[in-house]
Coordinates of C-alpha atoms in Angstrom, one line a residue:
M1 CA 0.0 0.0 0.0
R2 CA 1.3 3.5 -0.8
V3 CA 1.5 5.3 2.5
Y4 CA 2.4 9.0 3.1
V5 CA 4.4 9.4 6.3
P6 CA 4.6 12.8 7.9
A7 CA 8.2 13.5 8.8
T8 CA 10.9 16.1 9.5
F9 CA 14.4 16.7 8.1
A10 CA 15.8 15.1 11.3
M11 CA 13.9 11.9 10.4
L12 CA 15.5 12.0 6.9
K13 CA 18.9 12.2 8.5
E14 CA 18.1 9.2 10.6
L15 CA 16.8 7.3 7.5
N16 CA 20.0 8.1 5.7
A17 CA 22.3 7.1 8.6
E18 CA 20.4 4.0 9.8
G19 CA 18.5 2.9 6.7
L20 CA 15.4 2.7 8.9
I21 CA 13.0 5.1 10.7
H22 CA 9.9 4.8 12.8
A23 CA 6.9 6.9 11.8
R24 CA 5.8 9.1 14.7
S25 CA 3.5 6.9 16.8
G26 CA 3.4 4.5 13.9
W27 CA 0.9 6.5 11.9
G28 CA 0.7 7.3 8.2
F29 CA -2.0 8.3 5.6
A30 CA -3.2 6.4 2.6
A31 CA -6.0 6.2 0.1
T32 CA -7.9 3.7 2.2
P33 CA -11.3 2.2 1.2
A34 CA -12.8 4.5 3.9
L35 CA -11.3 7.5 2.2
V36 CA -12.5 6.3 -1.2
E37 CA -16.0 5.8 0.1
F38 CA -16.0 9.2 1.7
F39 CA -15.6 10.9 -1.7
T40 CA -18.5 10.6 -4.1
S41 CA -16.3 11.6 -7.1
G42 CA -12.6 11.8 -8.0
D43 CA -10.2 9.3 -9.4
Q44 CA -7.5 7.4 -7.4
E45 CA -4.9 10.1 -8.0
E46 CA -7.2 12.8 -6.5
I47 CA -8.0 10.7 -3.5
E48 CA -4.3 9.9 -2.9
L49 CA -3.6 13.7 -3.0
V50 CA -6.1 14.0 -0.1
A51 CA -4.1 11.5 1.9
F52 CA -0.8 13.2 0.9
D53 CA -2.2 16.6 2.1
D54 CA -3.2 15.0 5.4
A55 CA 0.4 13.8 5.8
A56 CA 1.7 17.3 4.9
L57 CA -0.6 18.8 7.6
A58 CA 0.6 16.3 10.1
S59 CA 4.2 17.3 9.2
L60 CA 3.2 20.8 10.3
R61 CA 2.2 19.4 13.6
L62 CA 5.6 17.7 14.0
L63 CA 7.3 21.0 13.3
A64 CA 5.0 22.7 15.8
I65 CA 6.2 20.4 18.7
G66 CA 9.8 21.5 18.0
D67 CA 11.4 18.2 16.9
E68 CA 13.3 19.8 14.0
P69 CA 16.3 22.0 15.0
D70 CA 17.9 22.4 11.5
Y71 CA 14.8 23.0 9.3
P72 CA 12.0 24.0 11.6
H73 CA 9.9 25.5 8.7
R74 CA 10.1 22.8 6.0
R75 CA 7.4 20.1 5.9
V76 CA 8.6 16.6 4.9
V77 CA 6.5 13.7 3.6
I78 CA 7.9 10.3 2.8
S79 CA 6.0 8.2 0.3
V80 CA 6.5 4.5 1.1
D81 CA 5.2 1.2 -0.1
V82 CA 4.5 -0.9 3.1
D83 CA 1.9 -2.9 4.8
A84 CA -0.5 -0.9 6.9
S85 CA -4.0 -1.3 8.5
E86 CA -6.9 1.1 8.3
Q87 CA -7.8 3.1 11.4
P88 CA -11.2 4.6 10.4
D89 CA -11.9 5.7 14.0
M90 CA -8.8 8.0 13.7
G91 CA -9.9 9.4 10.3
E92 CA -10.6 8.1 6.8
S93 CA -7.0 8.3 5.6
V94 CA -5.2 7.2 8.7
V95 CA -3.3 4.0 8.7
K96 CA -1.2 2.2 11.3
L97 CA 2.1 1.0 9.9
S98 CA 3.1 -2.6 10.5
G99 CA 6.6 -1.7 11.5
P100 CA 9.6 0.6 10.9
I101 CA 10.2 2.0 7.4
A102 CA 13.3 0.7 5.6
L103 CA 15.0 2.8 3.0
E104 CA 14.2 0.3 0.3
D105 CA 10.5 0.8 0.9
V106 CA 10.8 4.6 0.2
A107 CA 9.2 5.5 -3.2
A108 CA 9.7 9.3 -2.9
I109 CA 10.7 12.1 -0.6
H110 CA 8.9 15.4 -0.6
I111 CA 10.2 18.6 1.1
D112 CA 9.1 22.2 1.2
I113 CA 11.3 24.5 -0.9
E114 CA 13.0 27.5 0.6
A115 CA 10.4 29.9 -0.8
A116 CA 7.7 28.1 1.2
E117 CA 9.3 28.7 4.5
P118 CA 7.6 31.9 5.5
A119 CA 4.1 30.4 4.9
T120 CA 5.1 27.2 6.8
R121 CA 6.6 29.3 9.7
R122 CA 3.3 31.1 10.1
A123 CA 1.3 27.9 9.9
V124 CA 3.5 26.2 12.5
E125 CA 2.8 29.2 14.8
L126 CA -0.9 29.1 14.2
I127 CA -1.8 25.5 13.8
D128 CA -3.3 25.1 17.3
A129 CA -5.4 28.2 16.8
A130 CA -6.6 26.8 13.5
D131 CA -7.6 23.6 15.1
L132 CA -9.7 25.6 17.6
G133 CA -11.5 27.4 14.7
D134 CA -9.7 30.7 14.4
E135 CA -10.5 31.6 10.8
D136 CA -7.4 33.7 10.2
A137 CA -5.2 30.9 11.5
E138 CA -7.1 28.4 9.3
L139 CA -6.3 30.7 6.3
A140 CA -2.6 30.8 7.3
V141 CA -2.4 27.0 7.5
G142 CA -4.2 26.8 4.2
D143 CA -1.6 29.1 2.6
A144 CA 1.1 26.7 3.7
Q145 CA -0.8 23.7 2.5
D146 CA -1.2 25.4 -0.9
N147 CA 2.6 25.2 -1.4
Y148 CA 3.7 22.1 -3.3
L149 CA 6.5 20.0 -1.8
A150 CA 9.5 19.3 -4.0
F151 CA 9.9 15.7 -5.2
Y152 CA 13.1 13.8 -4.7
D153 CA 14.0 10.2 -5.6
P154 CA 15.1 8.0 -2.7
T155 CA 18.6 7.7 -4.3
E156 CA 19.0 11.5 -3.7
L157 CA 18.7 11.1 0.1
P158 CA 22.4 11.2 0.8
F159 CA 22.8 14.4 -1.3
L160 CA 19.7 16.0 0.4
V161 CA 21.2 15.4 3.8
E162 CA 24.6 16.6 2.8
L163 CA 23.7 19.7 0.8
M164 CA 20.7 21.1 2.6

């Protein structure tokens, strides 16, 4: 199953060094049958984009708790092909990973570009207020979510870690 794992740059460093990482609390996001059923229209690619966006939003939350010292304003999503089980009580796209993520299971790495940092910084500051219904904060989080993450092949991981 293609799973989108919210991450941070520190997690990428760990993946590069160890060849293995654990998703935060073992959660990821995928185009689950529950997510497909939730939408009355849209093709598989559009539904997978919803799951990807959920992972990008969760990456904002990881940044908000301060786990990223080097790049505190860059979202990271790791696309992996692994076994996972649906968790519909947690949300339509939420899945529980069956174990750690090995580098060979990584299909792609997605990272905010430098130009997206101001919007991500603002979203990190306001994500809790957005969750509580503050409309201005919701708009700021939406602005960050509107920025596409750059795509990297897994073979580029050593260069990402060295050059960023």
